Tab-separated table of C-alpha atoms and ligand atoms in Angstrom:
chain	number	residue	atom	x	y	z
A	296	MET	CA	17.658	14.662	14.961
A	297	ALA	CA	14.380	13.537	13.278
A	298	ILE	CA	11.800	11.525	14.906
A	299	ILE	CA	11.827	7.987	13.114
A	300	ILE	CA	8.508	7.049	12.473
A	301	ASP	CA	7.562	3.489	13.596
A	302	GLY	CA	5.629	1.767	10.917
A	303	LYS	CA	5.597	-1.603	13.096
A	304	LYS	CA	4.361	0.015	15.847
A	305	VAL	CA	1.480	1.688	14.100
A	306	SER	CA	0.965	-1.283	12.174
A	307	ALA	CA	0.630	-3.318	15.174
A	308	GLU	CA	-1.991	-1.070	16.694
A	309	VAL	CA	-3.769	-1.060	13.485
A	310	LYS	CA	-3.929	-4.944	13.392
A	311	GLU	CA	-4.905	-5.179	16.965
A	312	GLN	CA	-7.854	-3.163	16.291
A	313	VAL	CA	-8.875	-5.303	13.337
A	314	ARG	CA	-8.379	-8.417	15.645
A	315	ILE	CA	-10.580	-7.133	18.089
A	316	GLU	CA	-13.240	-6.266	15.570
A	317	THR	CA	-12.806	-9.544	14.182
A	318	GLU	CA	-13.310	-11.151	17.452
A	319	GLU	CA	-16.758	-9.725	17.826
A	320	LEU	CA	-17.760	-10.773	14.094
A	321	ILE	CA	-16.656	-14.165	14.882
A	322	LYS	CA	-19.113	-14.448	17.986
A	323	LYS	CA	-21.929	-13.298	15.865
A	324	GLY	CA	-20.761	-16.307	13.225
A	325	ILE	CA	-19.127	-14.246	10.612
A	326	LYS	CA	-15.235	-14.869	9.930
A	327	PRO	CA	-14.014	-12.502	7.307
A	328	GLY	CA	-11.902	-14.223	4.519
A	329	LEU	CA	-9.104	-13.112	2.243
A	330	ALA	CA	-8.063	-14.884	-1.065
A	331	VAL	CA	-4.628	-14.409	-2.174
A	332	ILE	CA	-3.645	-15.596	-5.744
A	333	ILE	CA	0.102	-16.083	-6.512
A	334	VAL	CA	1.124	-17.171	-9.941
A	335	GLY	CA	4.730	-18.300	-10.707
A	336	ASP	CA	7.613	-18.316	-8.224
A	337	ASP	CA	8.709	-14.410	-7.965
A	338	PRO	CA	10.802	-14.770	-4.564
A	339	ALA	CA	9.726	-11.315	-3.535
A	340	SER	CA	6.140	-11.957	-4.293
A	341	ARG	CA	6.589	-15.386	-2.166
A	342	VAL	CA	7.682	-12.945	0.975
A	343	TYR	CA	4.808	-10.501	0.309
A	344	VAL	CA	2.393	-13.332	0.148
A	345	ASN	CA	3.411	-15.413	3.331
A	346	ASN	CA	3.600	-11.994	5.385
A	347	LYS	CA	-0.057	-11.283	4.280
A	348	LYS	CA	-1.128	-15.035	5.296
A	349	LYS	CA	0.578	-14.542	8.771
A	350	ALA	CA	-1.148	-11.396	8.940
A	351	CYS	CA	-4.649	-12.837	8.153
A	352	GLU	CA	-4.001	-15.634	10.953
A	353	LYS	CA	-3.055	-12.978	13.673
A	354	VAL	CA	-6.137	-11.058	13.262
A	355	GLY	CA	-8.095	-13.828	13.064
A	356	PHE	CA	-9.428	-14.088	9.183
A	357	LEU	CA	-9.905	-17.137	7.072
A	358	SER	CA	-6.935	-17.185	4.717
A	359	LYS	CA	-6.855	-19.233	1.463
A	360	GLU	CA	-3.943	-19.086	-0.773
A	361	PHE	CA	-4.144	-20.041	-4.659
A	362	ALA	CA	-0.394	-20.862	-5.627
A	363	LEU	CA	-0.757	-21.206	-9.535
A	364	PRO	CA	1.973	-22.446	-11.966
A	365	ALA	CA	3.731	-19.792	-14.065
A	366	THR	CA	2.181	-21.542	-17.205
A	367	THR	CA	-1.342	-20.844	-15.950
A	368	THR	CA	-3.270	-19.221	-18.962
A	369	GLN	CA	-5.350	-16.285	-18.450
A	370	GLU	CA	-8.563	-18.134	-18.703
A	371	GLU	CA	-7.759	-20.255	-15.836
A	372	LEU	CA	-6.866	-17.192	-13.828
A	373	LEU	CA	-9.942	-15.482	-14.766
A	374	ALA	CA	-12.006	-18.513	-13.912
A	375	LEU	CA	-10.317	-18.571	-10.348
A	376	VAL	CA	-11.097	-15.083	-9.914
A	377	ASN	CA	-14.579	-15.473	-10.966
A	378	GLU	CA	-14.860	-18.573	-8.777
A	379	LEU	CA	-13.758	-16.579	-5.753
A	380	ASN	CA	-16.171	-13.660	-6.809
A	381	GLU	CA	-18.893	-16.037	-5.900
A	382	ASP	CA	-17.349	-17.717	-2.673
A	383	LYS	CA	-19.602	-16.520	0.137
A	384	GLU	CA	-16.318	-17.483	2.349
A	385	ILE	CA	-13.969	-15.001	0.726
A	386	ASN	CA	-14.622	-11.160	1.351
A	387	GLY	CA	-11.204	-9.995	-0.215
A	388	ILE	CA	-9.625	-11.167	-3.162
A	389	LEU	CA	-5.868	-9.953	-3.991
A	390	CYS	CA	-3.955	-10.968	-6.956
A	391	GLN	CA	-0.145	-10.598	-6.029
A	392	LEU	CA	1.500	-8.354	-8.838
A	393	PRO	CA	3.481	-8.600	-11.121
A	394	LEU	CA	1.995	-11.509	-13.138
A	395	PRO	CA	4.221	-13.558	-15.235
A	396	LYS	CA	4.779	-12.231	-18.918
A	397	GLY	CA	1.862	-13.385	-20.905
A	398	LEU	CA	-0.839	-12.793	-18.318
A	399	ASP	CA	-2.947	-9.480	-18.855
A	400	GLU	CA	-2.863	-7.847	-15.017
A	401	LYS	CA	-5.538	-4.980	-15.721
A	402	ALA	CA	-7.888	-7.809	-17.201
A	403	VAL	CA	-7.646	-9.640	-13.983
A	404	ILE	CA	-7.948	-6.480	-11.794
A	405	GLU	CA	-11.017	-5.550	-13.584
A	406	ALA	CA	-12.395	-9.127	-13.177
A	407	ILE	CA	-12.085	-8.881	-9.318
A	408	SER	CA	-15.612	-7.667	-7.964
A	409	PRO	CA	-15.315	-4.214	-6.721
A	410	LEU	CA	-16.760	-5.243	-3.463
A	411	LYS	CA	-14.140	-7.728	-2.730
A	412	ASP	CA	-11.338	-5.412	-4.263
A	413	VAL	CA	-9.506	-4.770	-0.959
A	414	ASP	CA	-6.518	-3.767	-2.946
A	415	ALA	CA	-8.557	-0.834	-4.222
A	416	PHE	CA	-7.171	-1.306	-7.794
A	417	HIS	CA	-10.367	-1.871	-9.710
A	418	ALA	CA	-11.459	1.051	-11.847
A	419	SER	CA	-14.446	1.854	-10.052
A	420	ASN	CA	-13.029	1.863	-6.914
A	421	VAL	CA	-10.050	4.257	-8.023
A	422	GLY	CA	-12.813	6.538	-9.351
A	423	LYS	CA	-14.497	6.323	-6.066
A	424	ILE	CA	-11.446	7.588	-4.627
A	425	MET	CA	-11.118	10.298	-6.894
A	426	ILE	CA	-14.322	11.916	-6.042
A	427	GLY	CA	-13.797	11.055	-2.353
A	428	ASP	CA	-16.639	8.623	-1.818
A	429	TYR	CA	-15.035	5.235	-1.202
A	430	ASP	CA	-15.187	2.163	0.550
A	431	PHE	CA	-11.527	1.049	0.206
A	432	LEU	CA	-8.402	2.915	-0.125
A	433	PRO	CA	-5.274	1.610	-1.594
A	434	CYS	CA	-3.076	-0.095	0.888
A	435	THR	CA	0.277	1.649	0.640
A	436	PRO	CA	-0.924	5.433	0.233
A	437	ALA	CA	-3.653	4.701	3.171
A	438	GLY	CA	-0.913	3.167	5.040
A	439	VAL	CA	1.047	6.389	4.666
A	440	MET	CA	-1.894	8.421	5.766
A	441	GLU	CA	-2.296	6.149	8.994
A	442	MET	CA	1.472	6.762	9.844
A	443	LEU	CA	0.952	10.709	9.369
A	444	HIS	CA	-2.359	10.359	11.496
A	445	SER	CA	-0.590	8.385	14.355
A	446	TYR	CA	2.464	10.622	14.568
A	447	ASN	CA	-0.099	13.795	14.396
A	448	ILE	CA	1.321	15.300	11.465
A	449	PRO	CA	-1.182	17.339	9.795
A	450	VAL	CA	-1.528	17.792	6.332
A	451	GLU	CA	-3.833	20.884	5.666
A	452	GLY	CA	-2.329	23.635	4.200
A	453	LYS	CA	1.118	22.021	3.789
A	454	GLU	CA	3.256	21.935	0.712
A	455	CYS	CA	3.138	18.210	-0.245
A	456	VAL	CA	5.593	16.586	-3.120
A	457	VAL	CA	4.856	13.031	-4.328
A	458	ILE	CA	7.776	11.486	-6.516
A	459	GLY	CA	6.260	9.024	-8.735
A	460	ARG	CA	3.244	8.624	-10.424
A	461	SER	CA	2.429	5.146	-10.422
A	462	ASN	CA	-1.219	3.906	-10.260
A	463	ILE	CA	-0.540	1.926	-7.055
A	464	VAL	CA	1.572	4.470	-5.276
A	465	GLY	CA	2.010	7.910	-6.468
A	466	LYS	CA	-1.124	8.836	-8.029
A	467	PRO	CA	-3.723	7.703	-5.165
A	468	MET	CA	-1.027	9.121	-2.581
A	469	ALA	CA	-1.286	12.475	-4.279
A	470	MET	CA	-5.165	12.262	-4.186
A	471	LEU	CA	-5.154	11.071	-0.324
A	472	LEU	CA	-2.954	14.129	0.645
A	473	LEU	CA	-5.381	16.230	-1.578
A	474	HIS	CA	-8.431	14.880	0.169
A	475	GLU	CA	-6.834	16.118	3.551
A	476	ASN	CA	-6.203	19.743	1.979
A	477	GLY	CA	-2.427	19.571	1.183
A	478	THR	CA	-1.352	21.635	-1.540
A	479	VAL	CA	0.132	18.644	-3.799
A	480	THR	CA	2.620	18.436	-6.414
A	481	ILE	CA	3.173	15.126	-8.351
A	482	THR	CA	7.004	14.693	-10.189
A	483	HIS	CA	7.966	12.020	-12.342
A	484	SER	CA	11.072	10.901	-14.548
A	485	ARG	CA	10.294	13.752	-16.862
A	486	THR	CA	10.128	16.360	-14.118
A	487	LYS	CA	12.399	19.420	-14.765
A	488	ASN	CA	14.708	20.621	-11.986
A	489	LEU	CA	13.453	18.014	-9.548
A	490	LYS	CA	15.477	19.426	-6.671
A	491	GLU	CA	13.759	22.704	-6.971
A	492	VAL	CA	10.403	21.156	-6.667
A	493	THR	CA	11.288	18.608	-3.766
A	494	LYS	CA	12.813	21.194	-1.700
A	495	ARG	CA	9.491	23.245	-1.566
A	496	ALA	CA	8.137	19.898	0.252
A	497	ASP	CA	7.007	20.335	3.983
A	498	ILE	CA	5.853	16.589	3.225
A	499	LEU	CA	8.030	14.495	0.860
A	500	VAL	CA	6.764	11.173	-0.405
A	501	ALA	CA	9.314	9.013	-2.259
A	502	ALA	CA	7.982	6.139	-4.587
A	503	ILE	CA	10.399	5.801	-7.182
A	504	GLY	CA	12.013	2.462	-6.996
A	505	LYS	CA	15.536	3.691	-7.117
A	506	PRO	CA	17.949	2.982	-4.046
A	507	LYS	CA	18.741	6.331	-2.030
A	508	PHE	CA	17.544	8.386	-4.953
A	509	VAL	CA	16.476	11.155	-2.577
A	510	THR	CA	19.615	12.783	-1.081
A	511	ALA	CA	19.909	15.443	1.629
A	512	ASP	CA	20.266	18.379	-0.991
A	513	MET	CA	16.940	17.512	-2.274
A	514	VAL	CA	15.167	18.101	1.360
A	515	LYS	CA	13.980	21.134	3.103
A	516	GLU	CA	15.181	21.549	6.633
A	517	GLY	CA	12.765	20.347	8.961
A	518	ALA	CA	10.666	18.333	6.383
A	519	VAL	CA	8.635	15.244	6.900
A	520	VAL	CA	10.111	12.517	4.860
A	521	ILE	CA	8.018	9.263	3.735
A	522	ASP	CA	9.864	6.726	1.768
A	523	VAL	CA	7.878	4.080	0.042
A	524	GLY	CA	10.727	2.473	-1.632
A	525	MET	CA	11.704	-1.154	-1.345
A	526	ASP	CA	15.033	-1.494	-3.056
A	527	ARG	CA	18.375	-3.213	-2.719
A	528	ASP	CA	21.564	-1.411	-2.194
A	529	GLU	CA	25.053	-2.002	-3.692
A	530	ASN	CA	25.303	-5.059	-1.469
A	531	GLY	CA	22.046	-6.352	-1.898
A	532	LYS	CA	20.726	-4.953	1.188
A	533	LEU	CA	17.046	-3.675	1.575
A	534	CYS	CA	16.861	-0.129	1.384
A	535	GLY	CA	14.408	2.783	0.330
A	536	ASP	CA	14.423	5.600	-2.287
A	537	VAL	CA	15.777	7.886	0.523
A	538	ASP	CA	19.431	8.460	1.571
A	539	PHE	CA	18.160	7.786	5.239
A	540	GLU	CA	21.528	8.270	6.922
A	541	ASN	CA	21.684	11.744	5.706
A	542	VAL	CA	18.302	12.847	5.019
A	543	LYS	CA	17.671	12.015	8.798
A	544	GLU	CA	19.771	14.564	9.873
A	545	LYS	CA	17.990	17.512	8.166
A	546	CYS	CA	14.131	16.266	8.394
A	547	SER	CA	11.853	16.661	11.445
A	548	ALA	CA	10.435	12.931	10.694
A	549	ILE	CA	11.468	10.188	8.479
A	550	THR	CA	10.252	6.614	7.755
A	551	PRO	CA	12.954	3.836	7.893
A	552	VAL	CA	13.103	0.849	5.473
A	553	PRO	CA	12.617	-1.534	6.687
A	554	GLY	CA	9.953	-0.933	9.277
A	555	GLY	CA	8.426	2.054	7.836
A	556	VAL	CA	5.640	2.135	5.163
A	557	GLY	CA	5.835	-1.842	4.312
A	558	PRO	CA	4.425	-3.062	7.399
A	559	MET	CA	1.483	-0.384	7.045
A	560	THR	CA	0.496	-1.821	3.696
A	561	ILE	CA	-0.292	-5.175	5.331
A	562	ALA	CA	-2.106	-3.536	8.158
A	563	VAL	CA	-4.369	-1.537	5.788
A	564	LEU	CA	-4.957	-4.673	3.642
A	565	MET	CA	-6.406	-6.199	6.961
A	566	LYS	CA	-8.448	-3.203	7.565
A	567	ASN	CA	-10.020	-3.444	4.098
A	568	THR	CA	-10.833	-6.945	4.345
A	569	LEU	CA	-12.723	-6.453	7.542
A	570	LYS	CA	-14.538	-3.494	5.950
A	571	ALA	CA	-15.351	-5.568	2.892
A	572	CYS	CA	-16.642	-8.138	5.437
A	573	LYS	CA	-19.079	-5.815	7.028
A	574	ILE	CA	-20.334	-4.488	3.811
A	575	GLN	CA	-21.052	-7.809	2.324
A	576	ASN	CA	-22.614	-8.678	5.648
A	577	ASN	CA	-24.934	-5.548	5.558
A	578	LEU	CA	-23.210	-4.282	8.832
B	287	NAP	P1	6.998	2.319	-10.485
B	287	NAP	O1	5.632	1.865	-11.089
B	287	NAP	O2	7.976	1.777	-11.298
B	287	NAP	O3	6.652	3.917	-10.536
B	287	NAP	C1	8.232	4.748	-10.115
B	287	NAP	C2	7.765	6.219	-10.472
B	287	NAP	O4	9.006	6.885	-10.129
B	287	NAP	C3	7.359	6.698	-12.015
B	287	NAP	O5	6.307	7.382	-12.010
B	287	NAP	C4	8.447	7.101	-12.613
B	287	NAP	O6	8.269	8.203	-13.269
B	287	NAP	C5	9.183	7.755	-11.457
B	287	NAP	N1	10.543	8.161	-11.601
B	287	NAP	C6	11.610	7.114	-11.875
B	287	NAP	N2	12.712	7.617	-12.019
B	287	NAP	C7	12.639	8.823	-11.559
B	287	NAP	C8	13.354	10.387	-11.655
B	287	NAP	N3	14.609	10.033	-11.996
B	287	NAP	N4	12.985	11.166	-11.026
B	287	NAP	C9	11.433	11.063	-10.734
B	287	NAP	N5	10.817	10.477	-10.899
B	287	NAP	C10	11.165	9.119	-11.265
B	287	NAP	O7	6.978	1.980	-8.924
B	287	NAP	P2	5.928	1.924	-7.682
B	287	NAP	O8	5.050	0.563	-7.947
B	287	NAP	O9	5.315	2.991	-7.830
B	287	NAP	O10	6.777	1.670	-6.879
B	287	NAP	C11	7.648	2.450	-6.189
B	287	NAP	C12	8.577	1.959	-5.042
B	287	NAP	O11	7.747	1.619	-3.870
B	287	NAP	C13	9.354	0.696	-5.340
B	287	NAP	O12	10.419	0.539	-4.738
B	287	NAP	C14	8.438	-0.372	-4.849
B	287	NAP	O13	9.083	-1.720	-4.418
B	287	NAP	C15	8.082	0.533	-3.555
B	287	NAP	N6	6.454	0.031	-3.162
B	287	NAP	C16	6.629	-0.237	-1.791
B	287	NAP	C17	5.318	-0.777	-1.095
B	287	NAP	C18	5.423	-1.074	0.248
B	287	NAP	O14	4.499	-1.629	0.876
B	287	NAP	N7	6.269	-0.259	1.101
B	287	NAP	C19	4.333	-0.813	-2.050
B	287	NAP	C20	4.284	-0.672	-3.367
B	287	NAP	C21	5.495	-0.248	-3.927
B	287	NAP	P3	7.799	7.839	-14.717
B	287	NAP	O15	6.236	7.820	-14.775
B	287	NAP	O16	7.878	9.239	-15.590
B	287	NAP	O17	8.456	6.796	-15.338
């Protein structure tokens, strides 16, 4: 029976550390601030933004939400980003993706000051991650690494397979595993004989976006399985990219959905905002 990696617990520990450090900063008259922009009325985005707001309140940050209508123009959105870039109360800026059709996500990401880019999506931060000299790590992959550290799961020398090559999860995930000396393979929809590749993995990370895609026959006995997916099953119930019930019988450790990677993403966002605040205050 596998160890169920408890993302809620690790996330609470990370947030508690952020809260303690924030308390110290507040004593010095410095309060970290996060601005969250949400455009349109996508229900999933609304849930994510509310969770981020709640986390900010818990750790003691100033949190400002900018809820814009779906009719917002690119110019209006960029004007808000520029205003927040200059706002001394704000240390981190996050624009909840996806944006409604007609808005250019890439341009918005590039407009956010790299110093306030707490999602680490800006090209300059992505480049810094590539060369291993970074201020911020992308929240979801960094959250996965925090969980591995917390459970003393070493990466060095391990066969690591990442399914998915998106800019926000798959690619940076592979890079972080590589930084810790894993032997990393990235797979995607054009990968041939996927099962043969995933079965080599000591650490398998699924970031596909397809419910229960990773089945037990794709997993090596004793592997560590990290499920980044946030999907809905045939009954509309939240599930991951991994067939949890069957895979857990075969692997040594596994993250559940919900309660695995999801809470970690927000914890790292808090960590990044605190770091941004410290950097901007020369601390
Ligand atoms: P994405 O941009 O849609 O990327 C999905 C990746 O999966 C692509 O690289 C795609 O390959 C690959 N893929 C699709 N079908 C495949 C197949 N049959 N075999 C192998 N690879 C396949 O998705 P994403 O943004 O990375 O998100 C992935 C999942 O993570 C989603 O469920 C999302 O909701 C979840 N997520 C969770 C969090 C969190 O906080 N827990 C954060 C972000 C995302 P191609 O490149 O060839 O198309």
